[in-house]
Coordinates of C-alpha atoms and ligand atoms in Angstrom, one line a residue:
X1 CA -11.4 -121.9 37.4
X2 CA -15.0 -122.3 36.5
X3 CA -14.6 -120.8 33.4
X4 CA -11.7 -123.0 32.3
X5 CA -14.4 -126.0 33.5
X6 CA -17.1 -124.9 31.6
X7 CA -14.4 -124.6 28.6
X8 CA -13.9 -128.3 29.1
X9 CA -17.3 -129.3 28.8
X10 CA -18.5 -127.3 26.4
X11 CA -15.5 -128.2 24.2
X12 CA -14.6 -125.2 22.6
X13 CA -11.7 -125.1 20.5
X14 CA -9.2 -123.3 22.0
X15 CA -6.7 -122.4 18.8
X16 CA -8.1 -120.8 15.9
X17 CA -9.6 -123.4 12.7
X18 CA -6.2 -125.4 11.3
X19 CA -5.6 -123.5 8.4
X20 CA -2.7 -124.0 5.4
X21 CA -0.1 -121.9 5.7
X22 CA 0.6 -119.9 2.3
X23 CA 3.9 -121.2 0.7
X24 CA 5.7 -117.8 -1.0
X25 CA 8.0 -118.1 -3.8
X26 CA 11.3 -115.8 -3.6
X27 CA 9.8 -113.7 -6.0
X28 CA 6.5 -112.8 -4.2
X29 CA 9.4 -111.7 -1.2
X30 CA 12.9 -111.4 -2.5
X31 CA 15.0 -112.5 0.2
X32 CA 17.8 -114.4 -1.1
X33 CA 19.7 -117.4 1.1
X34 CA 23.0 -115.1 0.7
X35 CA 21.3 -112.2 2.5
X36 CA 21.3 -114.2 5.9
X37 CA 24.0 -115.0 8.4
X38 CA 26.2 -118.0 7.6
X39 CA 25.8 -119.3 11.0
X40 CA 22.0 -118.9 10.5
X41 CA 21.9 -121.1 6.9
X42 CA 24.6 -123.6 8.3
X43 CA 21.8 -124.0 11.4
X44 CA 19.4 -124.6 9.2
X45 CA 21.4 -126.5 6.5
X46 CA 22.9 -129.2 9.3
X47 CA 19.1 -130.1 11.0
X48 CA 17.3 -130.3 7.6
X49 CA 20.1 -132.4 6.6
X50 CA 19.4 -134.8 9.8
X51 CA 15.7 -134.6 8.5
X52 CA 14.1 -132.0 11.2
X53 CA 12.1 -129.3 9.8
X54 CA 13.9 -125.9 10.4
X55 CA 13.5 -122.1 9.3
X56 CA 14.9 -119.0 10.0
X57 CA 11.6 -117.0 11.9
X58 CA 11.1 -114.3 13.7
X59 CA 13.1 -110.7 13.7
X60 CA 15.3 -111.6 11.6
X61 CA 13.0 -112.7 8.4
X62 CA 10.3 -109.1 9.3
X63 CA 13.6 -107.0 9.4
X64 CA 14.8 -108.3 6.3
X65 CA 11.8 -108.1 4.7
X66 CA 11.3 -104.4 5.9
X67 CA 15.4 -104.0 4.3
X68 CA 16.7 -103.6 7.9
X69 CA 20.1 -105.8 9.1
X70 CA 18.1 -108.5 11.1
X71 CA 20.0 -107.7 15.1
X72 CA 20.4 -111.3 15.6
X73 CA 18.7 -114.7 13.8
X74 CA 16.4 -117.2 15.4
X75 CA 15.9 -120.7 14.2
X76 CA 12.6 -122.6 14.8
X77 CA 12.7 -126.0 14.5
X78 CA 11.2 -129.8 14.7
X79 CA 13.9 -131.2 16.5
X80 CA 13.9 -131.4 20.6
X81 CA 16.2 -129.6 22.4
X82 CA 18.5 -132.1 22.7
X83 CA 18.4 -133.7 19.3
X84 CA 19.8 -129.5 18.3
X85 CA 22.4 -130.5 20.6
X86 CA 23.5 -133.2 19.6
X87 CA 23.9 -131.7 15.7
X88 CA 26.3 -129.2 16.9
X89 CA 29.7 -129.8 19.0
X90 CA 29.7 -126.0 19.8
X91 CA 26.2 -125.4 21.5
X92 CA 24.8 -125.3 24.8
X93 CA 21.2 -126.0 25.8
X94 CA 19.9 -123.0 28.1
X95 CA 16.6 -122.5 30.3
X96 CA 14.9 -125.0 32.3
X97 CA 11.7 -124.6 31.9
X98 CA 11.2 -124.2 28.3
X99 CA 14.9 -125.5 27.0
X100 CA 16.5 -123.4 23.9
X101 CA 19.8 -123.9 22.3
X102 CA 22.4 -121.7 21.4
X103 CA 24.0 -122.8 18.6
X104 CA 28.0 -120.9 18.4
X105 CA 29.2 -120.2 15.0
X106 CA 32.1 -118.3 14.2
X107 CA 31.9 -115.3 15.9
X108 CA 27.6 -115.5 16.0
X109 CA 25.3 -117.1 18.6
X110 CA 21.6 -118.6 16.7
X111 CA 18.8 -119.1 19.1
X112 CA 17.4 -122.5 18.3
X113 CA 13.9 -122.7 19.5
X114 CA 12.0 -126.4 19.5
X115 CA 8.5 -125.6 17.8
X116 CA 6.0 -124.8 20.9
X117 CA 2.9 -125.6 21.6
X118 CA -0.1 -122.4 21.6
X119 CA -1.0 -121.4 24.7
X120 CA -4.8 -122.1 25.1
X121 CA -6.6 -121.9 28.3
X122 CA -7.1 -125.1 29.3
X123 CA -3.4 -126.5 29.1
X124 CA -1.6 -123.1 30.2
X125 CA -1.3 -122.2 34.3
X126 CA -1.9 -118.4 34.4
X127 CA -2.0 -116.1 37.3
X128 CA -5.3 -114.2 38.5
X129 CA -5.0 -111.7 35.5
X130 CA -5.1 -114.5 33.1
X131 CA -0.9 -113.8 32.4
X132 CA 0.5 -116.9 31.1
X133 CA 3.1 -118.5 33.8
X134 CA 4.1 -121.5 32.3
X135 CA 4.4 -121.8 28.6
X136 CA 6.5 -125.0 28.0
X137 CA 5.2 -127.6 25.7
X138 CA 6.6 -128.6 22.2
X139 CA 4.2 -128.6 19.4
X140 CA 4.0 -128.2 15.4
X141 CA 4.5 -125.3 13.4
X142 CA 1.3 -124.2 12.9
X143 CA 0.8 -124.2 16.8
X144 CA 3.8 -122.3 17.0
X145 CA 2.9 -119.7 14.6
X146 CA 0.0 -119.3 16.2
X147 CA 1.8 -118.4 19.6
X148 CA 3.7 -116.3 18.0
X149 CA 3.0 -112.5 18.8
X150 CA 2.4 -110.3 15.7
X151 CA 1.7 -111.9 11.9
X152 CA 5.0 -110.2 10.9
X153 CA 6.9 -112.2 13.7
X154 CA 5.9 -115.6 12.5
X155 CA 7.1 -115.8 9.3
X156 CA 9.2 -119.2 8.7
X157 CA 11.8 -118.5 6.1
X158 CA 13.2 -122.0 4.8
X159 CA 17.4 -121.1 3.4
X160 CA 16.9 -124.3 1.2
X161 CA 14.2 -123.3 -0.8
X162 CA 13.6 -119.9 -0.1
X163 CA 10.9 -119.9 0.2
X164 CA 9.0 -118.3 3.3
X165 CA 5.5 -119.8 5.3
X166 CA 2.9 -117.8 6.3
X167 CA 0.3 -118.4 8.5
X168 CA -1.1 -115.4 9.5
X169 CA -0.9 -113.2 6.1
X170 CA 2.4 -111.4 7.8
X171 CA 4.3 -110.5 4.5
X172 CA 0.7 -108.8 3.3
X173 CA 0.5 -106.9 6.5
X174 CA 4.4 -106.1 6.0
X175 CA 4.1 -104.6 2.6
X176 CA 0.5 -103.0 3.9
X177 CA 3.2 -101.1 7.0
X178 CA 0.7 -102.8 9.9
X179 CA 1.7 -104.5 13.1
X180 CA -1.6 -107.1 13.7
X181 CA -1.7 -109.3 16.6
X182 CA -2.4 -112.7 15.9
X183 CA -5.5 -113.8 17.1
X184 CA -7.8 -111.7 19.9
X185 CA -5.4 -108.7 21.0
X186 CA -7.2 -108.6 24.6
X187 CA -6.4 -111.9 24.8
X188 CA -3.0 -111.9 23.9
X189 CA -1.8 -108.9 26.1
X190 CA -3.6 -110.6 28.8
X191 CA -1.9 -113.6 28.4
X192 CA 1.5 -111.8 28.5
X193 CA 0.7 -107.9 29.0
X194 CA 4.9 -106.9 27.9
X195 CA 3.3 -107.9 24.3
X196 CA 1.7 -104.2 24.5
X197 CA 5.1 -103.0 25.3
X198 CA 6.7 -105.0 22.2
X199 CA 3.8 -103.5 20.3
X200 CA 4.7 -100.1 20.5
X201 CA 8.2 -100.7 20.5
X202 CA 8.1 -103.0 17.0
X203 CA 5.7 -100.1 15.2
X204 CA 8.2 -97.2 15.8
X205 CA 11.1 -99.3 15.4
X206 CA 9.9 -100.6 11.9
X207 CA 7.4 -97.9 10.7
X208 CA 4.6 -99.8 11.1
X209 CA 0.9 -98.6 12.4
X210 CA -0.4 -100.9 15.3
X211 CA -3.6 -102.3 13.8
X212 CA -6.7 -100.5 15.5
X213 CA -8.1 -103.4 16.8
X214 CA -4.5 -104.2 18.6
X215 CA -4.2 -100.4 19.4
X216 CA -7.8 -99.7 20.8
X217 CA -7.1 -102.0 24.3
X218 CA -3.9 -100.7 25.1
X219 CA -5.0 -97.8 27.0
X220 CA -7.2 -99.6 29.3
X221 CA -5.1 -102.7 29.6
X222 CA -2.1 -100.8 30.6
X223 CA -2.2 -101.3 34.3
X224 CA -1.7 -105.4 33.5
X225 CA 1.9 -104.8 33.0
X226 CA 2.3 -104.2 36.8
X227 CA 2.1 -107.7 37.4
X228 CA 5.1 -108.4 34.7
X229 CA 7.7 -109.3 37.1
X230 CA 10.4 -106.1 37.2
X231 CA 13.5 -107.9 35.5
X232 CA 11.4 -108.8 32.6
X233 CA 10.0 -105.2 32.3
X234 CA 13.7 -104.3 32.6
X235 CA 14.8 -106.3 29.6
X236 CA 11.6 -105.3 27.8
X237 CA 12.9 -101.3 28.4
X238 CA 16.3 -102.3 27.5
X239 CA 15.4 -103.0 24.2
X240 CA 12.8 -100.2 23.8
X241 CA 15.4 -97.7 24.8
X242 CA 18.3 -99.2 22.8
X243 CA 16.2 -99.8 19.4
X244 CA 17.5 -97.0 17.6
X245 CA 14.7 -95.0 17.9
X246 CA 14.4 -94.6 21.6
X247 CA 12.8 -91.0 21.3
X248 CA 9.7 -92.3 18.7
X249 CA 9.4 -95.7 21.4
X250 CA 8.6 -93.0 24.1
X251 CA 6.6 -91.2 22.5
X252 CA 4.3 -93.4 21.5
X253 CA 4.8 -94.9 25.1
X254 CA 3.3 -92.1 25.6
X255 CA 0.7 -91.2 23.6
X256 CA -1.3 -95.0 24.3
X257 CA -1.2 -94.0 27.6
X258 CA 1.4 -96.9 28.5
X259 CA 3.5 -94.9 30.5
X260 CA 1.2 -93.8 33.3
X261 CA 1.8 -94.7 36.7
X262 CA 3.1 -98.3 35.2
X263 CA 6.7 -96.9 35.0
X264 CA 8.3 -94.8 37.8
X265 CA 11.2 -94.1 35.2
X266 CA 8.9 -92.9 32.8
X267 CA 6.6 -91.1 34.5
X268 CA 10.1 -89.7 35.4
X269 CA 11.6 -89.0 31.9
X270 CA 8.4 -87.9 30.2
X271 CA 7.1 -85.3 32.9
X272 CA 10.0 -84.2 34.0
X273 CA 10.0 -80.5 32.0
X274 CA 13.3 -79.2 33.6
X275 CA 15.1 -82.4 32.5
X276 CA 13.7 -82.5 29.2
X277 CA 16.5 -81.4 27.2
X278 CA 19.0 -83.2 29.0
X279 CA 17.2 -86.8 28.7
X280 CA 16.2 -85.4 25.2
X281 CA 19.7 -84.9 24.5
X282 CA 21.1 -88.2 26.1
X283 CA 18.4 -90.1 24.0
X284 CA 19.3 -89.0 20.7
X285 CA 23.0 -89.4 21.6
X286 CA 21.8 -92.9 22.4
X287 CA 19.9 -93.8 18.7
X288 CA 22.5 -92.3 17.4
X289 CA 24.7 -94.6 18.7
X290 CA 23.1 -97.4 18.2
X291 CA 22.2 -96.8 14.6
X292 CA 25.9 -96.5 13.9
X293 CA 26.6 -99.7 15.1
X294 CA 28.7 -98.0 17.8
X295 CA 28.9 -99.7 22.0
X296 CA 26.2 -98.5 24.4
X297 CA 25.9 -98.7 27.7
X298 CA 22.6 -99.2 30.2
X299 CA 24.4 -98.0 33.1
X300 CA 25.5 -94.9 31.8
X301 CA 21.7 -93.9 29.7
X302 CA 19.8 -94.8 32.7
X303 CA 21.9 -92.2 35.1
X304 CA 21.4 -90.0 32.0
X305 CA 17.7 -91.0 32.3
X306 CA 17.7 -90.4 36.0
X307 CA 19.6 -87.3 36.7
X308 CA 17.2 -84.6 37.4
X309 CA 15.4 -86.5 40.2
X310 CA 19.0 -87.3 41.7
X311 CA 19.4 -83.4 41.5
X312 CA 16.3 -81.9 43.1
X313 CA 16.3 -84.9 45.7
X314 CA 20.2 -83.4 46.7
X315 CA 19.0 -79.9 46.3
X316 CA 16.3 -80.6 48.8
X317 CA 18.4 -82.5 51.1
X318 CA 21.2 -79.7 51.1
X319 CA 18.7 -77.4 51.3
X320 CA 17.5 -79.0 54.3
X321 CA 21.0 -78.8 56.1
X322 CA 22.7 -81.9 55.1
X323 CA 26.4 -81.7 54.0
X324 CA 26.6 -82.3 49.7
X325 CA 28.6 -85.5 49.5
X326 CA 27.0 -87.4 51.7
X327 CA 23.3 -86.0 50.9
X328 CA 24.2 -87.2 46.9
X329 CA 24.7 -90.2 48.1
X330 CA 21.2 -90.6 49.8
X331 CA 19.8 -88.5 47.3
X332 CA 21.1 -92.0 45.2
X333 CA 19.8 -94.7 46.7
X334 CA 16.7 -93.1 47.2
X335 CA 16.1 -92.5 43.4
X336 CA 17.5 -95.6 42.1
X337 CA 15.3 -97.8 44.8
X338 CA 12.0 -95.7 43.7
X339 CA 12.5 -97.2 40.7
X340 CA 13.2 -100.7 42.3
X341 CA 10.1 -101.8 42.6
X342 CA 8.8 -102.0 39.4
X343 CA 11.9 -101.9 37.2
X344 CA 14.5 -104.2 38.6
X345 CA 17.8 -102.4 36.9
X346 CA 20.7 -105.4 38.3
X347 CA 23.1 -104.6 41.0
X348 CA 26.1 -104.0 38.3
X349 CA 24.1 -101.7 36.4
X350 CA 23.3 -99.6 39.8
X351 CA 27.2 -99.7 40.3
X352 CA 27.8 -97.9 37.2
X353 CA 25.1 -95.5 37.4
X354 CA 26.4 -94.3 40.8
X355 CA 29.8 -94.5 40.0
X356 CA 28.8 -91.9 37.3
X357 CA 26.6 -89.7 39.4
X358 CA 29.3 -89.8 42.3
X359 CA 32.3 -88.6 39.9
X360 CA 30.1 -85.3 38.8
X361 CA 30.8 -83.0 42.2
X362 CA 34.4 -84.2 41.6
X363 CA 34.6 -82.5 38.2
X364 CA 34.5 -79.1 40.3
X365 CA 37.7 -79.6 42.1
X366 CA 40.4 -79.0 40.0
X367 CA 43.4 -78.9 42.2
X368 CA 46.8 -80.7 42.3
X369 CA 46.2 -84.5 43.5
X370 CA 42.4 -84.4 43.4
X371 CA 42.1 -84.0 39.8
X372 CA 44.9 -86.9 39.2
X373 CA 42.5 -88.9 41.3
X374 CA 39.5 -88.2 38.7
X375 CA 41.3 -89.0 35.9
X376 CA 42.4 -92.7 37.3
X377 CA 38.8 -93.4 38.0
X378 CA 38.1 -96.3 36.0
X379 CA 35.2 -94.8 35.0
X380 CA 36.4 -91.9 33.8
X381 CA 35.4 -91.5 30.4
X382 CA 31.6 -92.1 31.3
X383 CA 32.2 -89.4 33.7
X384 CA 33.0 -87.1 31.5
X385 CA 31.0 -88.0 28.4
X386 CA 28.3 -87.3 31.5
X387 CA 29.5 -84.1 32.0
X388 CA 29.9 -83.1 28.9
X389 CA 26.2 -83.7 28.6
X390 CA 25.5 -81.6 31.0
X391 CA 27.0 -78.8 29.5
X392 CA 25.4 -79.3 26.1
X393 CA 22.3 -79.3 28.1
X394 CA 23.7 -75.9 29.3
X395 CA 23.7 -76.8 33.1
X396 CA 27.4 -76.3 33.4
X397 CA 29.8 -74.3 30.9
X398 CA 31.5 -76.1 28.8
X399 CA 34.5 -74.6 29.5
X400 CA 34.7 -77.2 32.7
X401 CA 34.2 -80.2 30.0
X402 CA 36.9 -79.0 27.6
X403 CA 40.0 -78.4 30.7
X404 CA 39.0 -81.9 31.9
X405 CA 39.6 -83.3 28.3
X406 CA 42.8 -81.1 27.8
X407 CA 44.1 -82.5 31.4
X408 CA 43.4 -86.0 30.7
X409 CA 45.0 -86.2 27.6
X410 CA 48.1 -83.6 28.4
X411 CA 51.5 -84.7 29.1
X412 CA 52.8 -83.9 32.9
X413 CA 54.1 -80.3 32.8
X414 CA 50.9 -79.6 30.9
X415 CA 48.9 -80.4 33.3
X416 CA 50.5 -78.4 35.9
X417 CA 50.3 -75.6 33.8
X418 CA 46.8 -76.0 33.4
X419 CA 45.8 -76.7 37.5
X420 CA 47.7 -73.0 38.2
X421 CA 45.3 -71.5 35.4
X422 CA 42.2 -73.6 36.6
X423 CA 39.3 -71.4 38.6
X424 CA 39.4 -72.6 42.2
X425 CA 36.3 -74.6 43.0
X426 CA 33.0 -73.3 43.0
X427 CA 31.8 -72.3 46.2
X428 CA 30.4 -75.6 48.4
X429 CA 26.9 -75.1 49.0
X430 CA 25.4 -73.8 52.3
X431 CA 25.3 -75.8 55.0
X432 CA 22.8 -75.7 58.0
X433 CA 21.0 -72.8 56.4
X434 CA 18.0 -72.7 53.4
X435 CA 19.9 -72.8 50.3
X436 CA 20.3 -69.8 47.7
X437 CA 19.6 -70.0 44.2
X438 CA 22.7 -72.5 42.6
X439 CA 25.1 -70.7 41.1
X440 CA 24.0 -69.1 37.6
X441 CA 25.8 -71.7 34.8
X442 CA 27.0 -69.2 32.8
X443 CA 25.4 -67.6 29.9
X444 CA 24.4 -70.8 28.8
X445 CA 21.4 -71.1 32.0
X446 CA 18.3 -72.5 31.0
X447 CA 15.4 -73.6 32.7
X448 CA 17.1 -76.9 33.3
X449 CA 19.3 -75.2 35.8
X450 CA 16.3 -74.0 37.6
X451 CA 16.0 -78.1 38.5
X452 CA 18.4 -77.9 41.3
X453 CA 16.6 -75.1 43.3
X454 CA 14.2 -76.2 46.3
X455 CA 10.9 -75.1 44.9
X456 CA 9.9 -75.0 48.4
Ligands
ATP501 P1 14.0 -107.9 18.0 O1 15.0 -109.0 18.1 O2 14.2 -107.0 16.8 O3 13.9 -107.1 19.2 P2 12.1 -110.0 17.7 O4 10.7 -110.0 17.2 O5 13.1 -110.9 17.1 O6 12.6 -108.5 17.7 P3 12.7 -111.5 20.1 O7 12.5 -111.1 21.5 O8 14.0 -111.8 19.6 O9 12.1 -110.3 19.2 O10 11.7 -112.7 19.8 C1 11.8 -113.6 18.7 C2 10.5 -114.0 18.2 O11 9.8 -114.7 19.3 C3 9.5 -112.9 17.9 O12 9.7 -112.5 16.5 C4 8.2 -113.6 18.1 O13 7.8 -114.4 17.0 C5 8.4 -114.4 19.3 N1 8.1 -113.7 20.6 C6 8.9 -113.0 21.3 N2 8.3 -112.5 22.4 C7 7.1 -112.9 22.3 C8 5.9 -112.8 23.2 N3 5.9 -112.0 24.3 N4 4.8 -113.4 22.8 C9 4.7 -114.2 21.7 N5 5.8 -114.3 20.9 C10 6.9 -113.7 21.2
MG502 MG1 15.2 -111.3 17.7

């Protein structure tokens, strides 16, 4: 309070000197008008028409410039909210706060953003920590280049022209492979602490080193993303996990310290050494997937992600005398609401995790109506690409994985062929007394089995 006073009367100016952007030529950058989306020129093509300023910015113009497919194109303009509206019979303003239009087009969605004001001290509510709450006033393009987070995000890329604007020397720090925060990085991450999180994320996903001066606070400014409220910090590890290069993301997560303490999951899938090659495993699957364009699902990488503490919390609790189905199911709750707190992963999402976790025991009982049950489940096929997981992992033989793909796809007299020769289920774990060490997996055991035993 009295430093935002004192602010006031001593006038300082709260955005950096007004500088001129730098106007690039297609042949300083290359990118070509046909190389973008034709819902993303059209956006552009219909507003500049109507006499609003407009630009492709963001992701999109930094991916193309790195030669990645931009994910999805964001269009930064003069026009209000409702003036983008207005342009387009197929769009739908969203947000309250700070109002952004979707824009449909063919089969694409554009974000059309009104250009925003920066968000300086003395016109911004913040909370205790200095994190920005309220962000929500319209401004000009420089201003909004300046709020911008990194120089390579707030590059303007005009489809009429091509040409690209540049306030903040982005393309240089592009083609020099460094990820700069605009203005003072303790400043920015303390205005919005997930930028630290977008930092890391951004540098692995694009090959980029974090600039030292952006890298040097993280460790010690960590701790302000427990403050980010959880479904934002759920988003932000969405899109960390589901870059494509989930493993590198972590890593790094890792290596600035982010993942201390701030994240019960990661805390969970970093120092977990029994689990390691399973979530190792289920991660690369993941990049893998998402690199080849292919469908990806939260619900079934978190349960991935989250396995090994759903097994030694059941291995306690059966070990402690409780009965196996229903101690899973605590064993559950109580591992997805650890994680509650700081990480809000939605209620459909928890469905599908547990639906997943709950189908594994079922995988053991391969008799007559039982199995037909576990083949209807809808969720079936995430079952088993779960279990098949867990084989490669070598915590079950992989035999069990290949009969449950030969019953599912077999015709009827198949299948009763294949019940008769199935092993009967493996034994059900002890009930009221200390458990014994879980049945050996084979000659595929590793240390990952040795998870599941009470330590105690
Ligand atoms: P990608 O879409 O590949 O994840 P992106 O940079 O496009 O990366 P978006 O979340 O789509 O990420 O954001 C679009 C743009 O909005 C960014 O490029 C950046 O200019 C701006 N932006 C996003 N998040 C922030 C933030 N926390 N602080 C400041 N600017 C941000
Ligand atoms: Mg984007």
């Amino acid at each position: 309070m009295i430093r935002k006073l004192l602010r006031k009367v001593f006038k300082r100016p709260a955005t950096p000197a007004r500088h001129e952007p730098a106007i690039l030529p297609v042949e300083r950058h290359g990118i070509r008008r046909e190389q973008l989306s034709p819902a993303a020129r059209k956006v552009c093509a219909v507003l500049q028409e109507k006499g609003f300023k407009a630009f492709v910015v963001g992701g999109a113009v930094r991916d193309l410039l790195i030669g990645q497919p931009p994910k999805d194109y964001d269009v930064a303009t003069s026009a209000t909210p409702e003036e983008v509206r207005a342009a387009f019979r197929r769009s739908r303003i969203i947000g309250r706060r700070f109002k952004i239009v979707h824009v449909m087009s063919g089969p694409e969605t554009i974000e059309v953003s009104t250009f925003r004001a920066s968000q300086d001290a003395e016109s911004t509510d913040t909370d205790e920590h200095g994190r920005v709450l309220r962000d929500n006033v319209f401004g000009n393009q420089q201003e909004d280049a300046t709020r911008r987070d990194f120089t390579v995000n707030a590059l303007y890329y005009d489809p009429g022209t091509e040409t690209i604007v540049d306030y903040h020397h982005g393309v240089a720090d592009i083609q020099q492979k460094t990820l700069r925060v605009i203005g003072d990085p303790r400043t920015r991450y303390r205005e919005d602490p997930v930028r630290m999180l977008r930092a890391v994320r951004l540098a692995a996903k694009l090959g980029l080193a974090i600039d030292p001066a952006a890298r040097q606070p993280i460790r010690e400014m960590g701790p302000l993303l427990e403050n980010v409220p959880a479904a934002r910090l759920f988003d932000e590890m969405l899109k960390l996990l589901f870059s494509g290069h989930s493993m590198k993301c972590l890593q790094q997560l890792r290596g600035e310290g982010l993942h201390h303490g701030l994240l019960p999951l990661l805390d969970v899938i970093l120092e977990q050494p029994m689990g390691e090659r399973f979530v190792t495993l289920a991660l690369e699957n993941t990049d893998e997937r998402v690199r080849e364009d292919k469908s990806v699902s939260p619900g079934f990488l978190f349960s991935t992600l989250l396995w090994h503490e759903v097994l030694k919390t059941w291995d306690k609790k059966k070990a402690g005398g409780d009965h196996s189905q229903p101690a899973l199911f605590e064993a559950m709750d109580e591992v997805l609401d650890a994680q509650a707190g700081k990480l809000a992963i939605t209620r459909r999402i928890a469905g599908d995790i547990k639906d997943i976790w709950a189908m594994q025991p079922r995988f053991d009982k391969r008799t007559g109506k039982a199995a037909y049950r576990v083949i209807e489940q809808p969720r079936y096929r995430a079952g088993w690409d779960f279990l098949r997981l867990r084989a490669q992992a070598g915590e079950i033989p992989m035999e069990i994985v290949d009969w449950w793909d030969d019953f599912a796809h077999a015709g009827h007299d198949e299948r009763e062929a294949l019940l008769r020769q199935a092993p009967p289920e493996a034994a059900p774990a002890a009930k009221k007394r200390r458990r014994r060490k879980r049945k050996p997996a084979g000659e595929n055991a590793t240390p990952a089995d040795d998870a599941v035993v009470d330590p105690s």
